[in-house]
Every structure is written in C-alpha cells, then in structure tokens.
Short mmCIF file of C-alpha atoms in Angstrom, two decimals:
data_model
loop_
_atom_site.label_atom_id
_atom_site.label_comp_id
_atom_site.label_asym_id
_atom_site.label_seq_id
_atom_site.Cartn_x
_atom_site.Cartn_y
_atom_site.Cartn_z
CA MET R 197 -37.44 -20.97 33.44
CA ALA R 198 -36.70 -21.72 29.95
CA ARG R 199 -35.25 -18.52 29.42
CA GLN R 200 -33.05 -18.91 32.46
CA LEU R 201 -31.97 -22.19 31.27
CA ASP R 202 -30.88 -21.00 27.88
CA GLU R 203 -29.12 -18.27 29.40
CA GLN R 204 -26.83 -20.63 31.33
CA ILE R 205 -26.32 -23.00 28.12
CA ALA R 206 -25.33 -20.04 26.16
CA GLY R 207 -22.95 -18.89 28.67
CA ARG R 208 -21.19 -22.36 29.12
CA PHE R 209 -21.05 -23.89 25.72
CA PRO R 210 -20.26 -22.85 22.22
CA VAL R 211 -22.80 -21.75 19.84
CA GLY R 212 -24.38 -24.59 17.79
CA GLN R 213 -22.95 -27.30 19.82
CA ARG R 214 -25.14 -30.25 20.13
CA LEU R 215 -25.31 -31.18 23.54
CA ARG R 216 -26.31 -34.14 25.14
CA VAL R 217 -28.93 -33.79 27.75
CA LEU R 218 -30.41 -35.74 30.29
CA ASP R 219 -33.97 -34.70 31.38
CA VAL R 220 -34.86 -36.75 34.91
CA GLY R 221 -38.61 -36.80 35.87
CA MET R 222 -39.40 -35.44 32.36
CA GLY R 223 -43.25 -35.31 32.62
CA GLN R 224 -44.71 -34.74 29.44
CA GLY R 225 -41.65 -33.82 27.69
CA THR R 226 -41.84 -29.99 27.49
CA GLN R 227 -38.44 -29.24 27.97
CA ALA R 228 -37.19 -32.04 26.23
CA LEU R 229 -38.93 -31.61 23.24
CA ARG R 230 -37.80 -27.69 23.34
CA LEU R 231 -34.24 -28.82 23.59
CA ALA R 232 -34.61 -31.24 20.72
CA ARG R 233 -36.12 -28.60 18.53
CA ALA R 234 -33.04 -26.49 19.27
CA GLY R 235 -30.59 -29.24 17.94
CA HIS R 236 -29.71 -31.03 21.05
CA GLN R 237 -29.75 -34.93 21.77
CA VAL R 238 -32.00 -35.62 24.45
CA THR R 239 -32.84 -38.49 26.62
CA GLY R 240 -35.75 -38.15 28.93
CA VAL R 241 -36.39 -40.49 31.86
CA GLU R 242 -40.03 -40.81 33.57
CA LYS R 243 -41.28 -43.34 36.02
CA ASP R 244 -45.07 -42.49 35.52
CA ALA R 245 -46.29 -44.55 32.60
CA THR R 246 -49.15 -41.92 31.97
CA MET R 247 -46.81 -39.08 31.60
CA LEU R 248 -44.46 -41.20 29.32
CA ALA R 249 -47.21 -42.06 27.09
CA ALA R 250 -48.11 -38.25 26.94
CA ALA R 251 -44.31 -37.43 26.14
CA ARG R 252 -44.57 -40.30 23.51
CA GLU R 253 -47.46 -38.92 21.74
CA SER R 254 -45.92 -35.46 21.78
CA LEU R 255 -42.75 -36.78 20.12
CA ALA R 256 -44.93 -38.72 17.54
CA GLY R 257 -46.12 -35.36 16.19
CA GLU R 258 -42.59 -34.04 15.62
CA PRO R 259 -40.63 -34.11 12.29
CA GLU R 260 -38.36 -36.97 11.96
CA GLY R 261 -35.24 -35.24 12.49
CA ILE R 262 -36.46 -34.28 15.86
CA ARG R 263 -37.72 -37.57 16.78
CA GLU R 264 -34.31 -39.01 15.91
CA ARG R 265 -32.62 -37.01 18.60
CA VAL R 266 -35.01 -38.04 21.63
CA ARG R 267 -34.76 -41.32 23.42
CA LEU R 268 -37.54 -42.00 26.16
CA VAL R 269 -36.78 -44.21 29.34
CA GLN R 270 -38.85 -45.60 31.65
CA GLY R 271 -37.20 -45.48 34.96
CA ASP R 272 -36.52 -43.76 38.38
CA GLY R 273 -34.10 -40.71 38.56
CA ARG R 274 -32.46 -42.72 41.09
CA ASP R 275 -31.35 -45.54 38.91
CA THR R 276 -29.44 -43.47 36.15
CA GLY R 277 -26.47 -45.48 36.91
CA VAL R 278 -28.02 -48.73 35.76
CA HIS R 279 -28.91 -46.70 32.23
CA PHE R 280 -26.17 -44.69 31.54
CA LEU R 281 -22.46 -44.35 31.92
CA PRO R 282 -20.82 -41.73 34.22
CA GLY R 283 -19.92 -38.51 32.42
CA SER R 284 -22.38 -39.34 29.56
CA PHE R 285 -24.37 -35.80 29.58
CA ASP R 286 -23.45 -32.16 28.97
CA VAL R 287 -26.65 -30.86 30.62
CA VAL R 288 -28.83 -32.65 33.38
CA LEU R 289 -32.41 -31.49 34.11
CA CYS R 290 -34.26 -32.14 37.24
CA HIS R 291 -37.15 -30.13 37.38
CA GLY R 292 -40.17 -30.40 39.63
CA VAL R 293 -38.81 -33.86 40.82
CA LEU R 294 -37.01 -33.27 44.24
CA MET R 295 -40.24 -32.23 46.24
CA TYR R 296 -41.38 -35.95 45.66
CA VAL R 297 -38.21 -37.52 47.11
CA GLU R 298 -37.94 -37.78 50.63
CA GLU R 299 -34.29 -38.00 50.68
CA PRO R 300 -32.71 -36.27 47.69
CA ASP R 301 -29.14 -36.54 48.29
CA ALA R 302 -28.72 -39.83 46.97
CA LEU R 303 -30.74 -39.12 43.60
CA LEU R 304 -28.56 -35.78 43.32
CA ALA R 305 -25.18 -37.40 43.71
CA GLY R 306 -26.56 -40.01 40.96
CA LEU R 307 -27.14 -36.91 38.76
CA GLY R 308 -23.80 -35.65 39.53
CA ARG R 309 -22.13 -38.46 38.24
CA MET R 310 -23.96 -38.26 34.85
CA LEU R 311 -22.32 -35.08 34.18
CA ALA R 312 -19.22 -34.70 31.97
CA PRO R 313 -16.43 -32.17 33.11
CA GLY R 314 -18.02 -28.59 32.63
CA GLY R 315 -21.50 -30.10 32.47
CA LEU R 316 -24.23 -28.23 33.77
CA VAL R 317 -27.07 -29.32 36.21
CA SER R 318 -30.60 -27.55 36.33
CA LEU R 319 -32.40 -28.02 39.36
CA LEU R 320 -36.47 -26.72 39.85
CA VAL R 321 -37.58 -27.27 43.43
CA ARG R 322 -40.27 -25.65 45.92
CA ASN R 323 -38.72 -23.02 47.98
CA ALA R 324 -38.92 -23.92 51.58
CA ASP R 325 -37.72 -20.25 52.43
CA ALA R 326 -41.17 -19.06 51.03
CA LEU R 327 -43.70 -21.70 52.04
CA ALA R 328 -45.80 -19.24 54.05
CA MET R 329 -46.21 -16.70 50.74
CA ARG R 330 -48.97 -18.55 49.10
CA PRO R 331 -51.27 -19.06 52.08
CA GLY R 332 -50.24 -15.55 53.45
CA LEU R 333 -51.25 -13.63 50.19
CA SER R 334 -54.30 -15.87 50.04
CA GLY R 335 -55.39 -14.80 53.61
CA ASP R 336 -54.87 -18.32 55.00
CA TRP R 337 -53.44 -17.09 58.15
CA ALA R 338 -53.01 -20.51 60.05
CA THR R 339 -51.28 -22.16 57.20
CA ALA R 340 -49.24 -19.30 56.92
CA LEU R 341 -48.07 -19.34 60.51
CA ASP R 342 -47.55 -23.13 60.07
CA SER R 343 -45.12 -22.85 57.06
CA PHE R 344 -42.59 -21.06 58.67
CA ASP R 345 -41.34 -23.87 60.64
CA THR R 346 -41.43 -26.71 58.21
CA VAL R 347 -40.16 -28.07 54.79
CA SER R 348 -43.52 -29.89 54.04
CA TYR R 349 -46.74 -28.70 52.22
CA THR R 350 -49.54 -29.88 50.21
CA ASN R 351 -49.43 -29.13 46.63
CA ARG R 352 -52.16 -28.31 44.32
CA LEU R 353 -52.77 -31.81 43.49
CA GLY R 354 -53.50 -32.53 47.08
CA LEU R 355 -50.33 -34.44 47.76
CA ASP R 356 -48.23 -34.15 50.65
CA VAL R 357 -44.63 -33.26 49.49
CA ARG R 358 -41.44 -31.38 50.58
CA ALA R 359 -39.79 -28.33 49.72
CA ASP R 360 -35.89 -27.38 49.72
CA ARG R 361 -33.78 -24.74 51.23
CA LEU R 362 -31.48 -22.79 48.98
CA ALA R 363 -28.44 -22.88 51.57
CA ALA R 364 -28.96 -26.80 52.11
CA LEU R 365 -29.02 -27.45 48.06
CA THR R 366 -25.95 -24.91 47.70
CA ALA R 367 -23.91 -27.16 50.10
CA THR R 368 -25.31 -30.49 48.46
CA LEU R 369 -24.47 -29.37 45.06
CA ALA R 370 -20.86 -28.38 46.16
CA GLY R 371 -20.52 -31.96 47.82
CA ILE R 372 -21.60 -33.48 44.53
CA GLY R 373 -18.88 -31.86 42.83
CA ALA R 374 -21.08 -29.27 40.88
CA PRO R 375 -20.96 -26.10 42.79
CA LEU R 376 -23.71 -23.67 42.46
CA GLN R 377 -23.25 -20.95 39.70
CA ALA R 378 -26.21 -19.35 39.49
CA TRP R 379 -29.89 -19.56 40.82
CA TYR R 380 -33.11 -17.84 40.17
CA GLY R 381 -36.50 -17.55 41.37
CA VAL R 382 -39.56 -18.74 39.51
CA ARG R 383 -43.36 -17.44 39.90
CA VAL R 384 -42.59 -14.37 42.20
CA PHE R 385 -45.60 -12.52 41.08
CA THR R 386 -47.89 -15.39 39.72
CA ASP R 387 -48.02 -18.22 42.26
CA THR R 388 -51.44 -17.32 43.31
CA ALA R 389 -52.87 -17.62 40.08
CA VAL R 390 -55.73 -20.42 39.76
CA ASP R 391 -54.96 -23.40 37.71
CA GLY R 392 -56.80 -23.00 34.27
CA ALA R 393 -56.58 -19.00 34.50
CA GLU R 394 -56.77 -17.43 31.04
CA ILE R 395 -53.63 -16.04 29.52
CA PRO R 396 -53.53 -12.34 29.71
CA ALA R 397 -53.30 -9.97 26.99
CA ASP R 398 -50.05 -8.46 28.44
CA LEU R 399 -48.31 -11.80 28.47
CA GLU R 400 -44.89 -10.54 27.45
CA SER R 401 -45.00 -7.84 30.06
CA LEU R 402 -45.81 -10.66 32.61
CA LEU R 403 -43.15 -12.61 31.52
CA ALA R 404 -40.69 -9.57 31.65
CA ALA R 405 -41.51 -8.66 35.00
CA GLU R 406 -41.14 -12.30 36.32
CA GLU R 407 -38.16 -12.67 34.55
CA ARG R 408 -36.53 -9.35 36.10
CA ALA R 409 -37.75 -10.53 39.57
CA GLY R 410 -36.60 -13.89 39.20
CA ARG R 411 -32.90 -12.68 38.94
CA THR R 412 -33.33 -9.67 41.21
CA ASP R 413 -32.84 -9.43 45.21
CA PRO R 414 -35.09 -9.56 47.06
CA TYR R 415 -37.65 -10.73 45.01
CA ARG R 416 -36.13 -14.06 44.01
CA ALA R 417 -35.68 -15.23 47.50
CA VAL R 418 -39.30 -15.25 48.04
CA ALA R 419 -40.42 -17.02 44.74
CA ALA R 420 -42.57 -20.14 45.10
CA LEU R 421 -39.98 -22.09 43.08
CA LEU R 422 -36.22 -21.72 42.80
CA HIS R 423 -34.01 -22.59 39.89
CA LEU R 424 -30.54 -23.50 40.81
CA CYS R 425 -27.82 -24.26 38.03
CA GLY R 426 -24.30 -25.91 39.04
CA VAL R 427 -21.38 -26.74 36.94
CA ARG R 428 -19.13 -29.99 37.23
CA GLY R 429 -15.77 -28.94 38.00
#
C-alpha cells in the first residue's frame, strides 16, 4: 500500500514539494513517520490513547528534524472540523478506520473538507465484495456462504466490524467532491497468512506479486482490502 500511495503522490505533486499530510486514525504512526521521513509535514489524529502513546514513543526515537515535522492530536476522525480549517491539507489518509465506523458518510465528508484543491484522499477499507474469500480459502464453508449477503464480519481481533463496497465508496467520493482517480487491491495472495508468520526469504518476490495483482483485474477485485484514491476538484 505504501508503494501505491507513493505512486499517487508522485503523479500529482511536483518532486520535492513538502506536502501537508493529515493521517486520521494513524494507529502507531507507521505511515505518518514514513511520510515525515520523506520530508512532508504530517499531522496524525488518533483516538486510542494506547496507540497514541506508541506513536509518541516511536516519534521520540526519530532525529529532531523529523520530530519537528510531526504533530500528534488525540481525537476522533469525525471531529476534524474542530481542529483544522477547511482546505488545510494536500493529502488526507484514512487507513483501516472505516470498518469501525457504522455510518461513514459524515466522516468522509469531513475529510473531503480538509482537502485543498487538487488534494489527494487515500482510503484503505475492507473489501465487502470479497468477504467470502478468506473463510472459503480456509475451508470454513458456512462462514463463506454467510459472507455473500452481508457487509459485516468478525476481524482477527474478534471485533464485529463492517466492510465497504467499491461501487458505494466511488459514489461517496464523488459526492464529497473528491472523485475516485485510482484504486488498488491489497493482500490479494497473503490474506490467509497467520498473525506472526515468519517473513519469507523471497520477500521481494512476494511484494512484487502482490503489487502486480493489486493493480490487475480480476485479481484486485478479490483482494481482502481496497485502496481508493480520490482527488479534490
């Protein structure tokens, strides 16, 4: 996904431009720190205090120049209007968040307002059109059959969450003034890997196969996750 995001940034902004990035639901700050290391000014928003503390700890280990480029805010992605002015950011990330939001339209509308003209919004969501893939490939036929007619599922943390369909999010992005420009699949081949699995010796080949599948039909349509990129008109 990082490679996909970098591709979209490189295709839409001049080389060397320091971008204003908002990472909503930043978790431990993996993407926020990666983009700060690349020279961008990053604001991370995270509601969970434990995750925010982990992000602060990671940031503390960075050189001063990188630390100065990162601002961390404890808050909910739905209250961005409280913290920031409209049009304040060139790039808005919302990765792995929508599955925890029962009604995401208001959140997405708020993120759209944060984008400057020409700004990029990057969403990472669970693919509701492929919910049957993981249980089916694991031989859990009952769950696979149930998954065809729902957008709800139980994640690996045991939480009941929801997935999104590409067609619905395409319409939503158009409605908030940031129509879909590109989309990718994420975890096409590796979604059934167990947590804590060892990194394979041929990691580069694995990543190359995943990256190719993530941009190629019909493979990307059955990926566990979808990466959608919209641009503010």
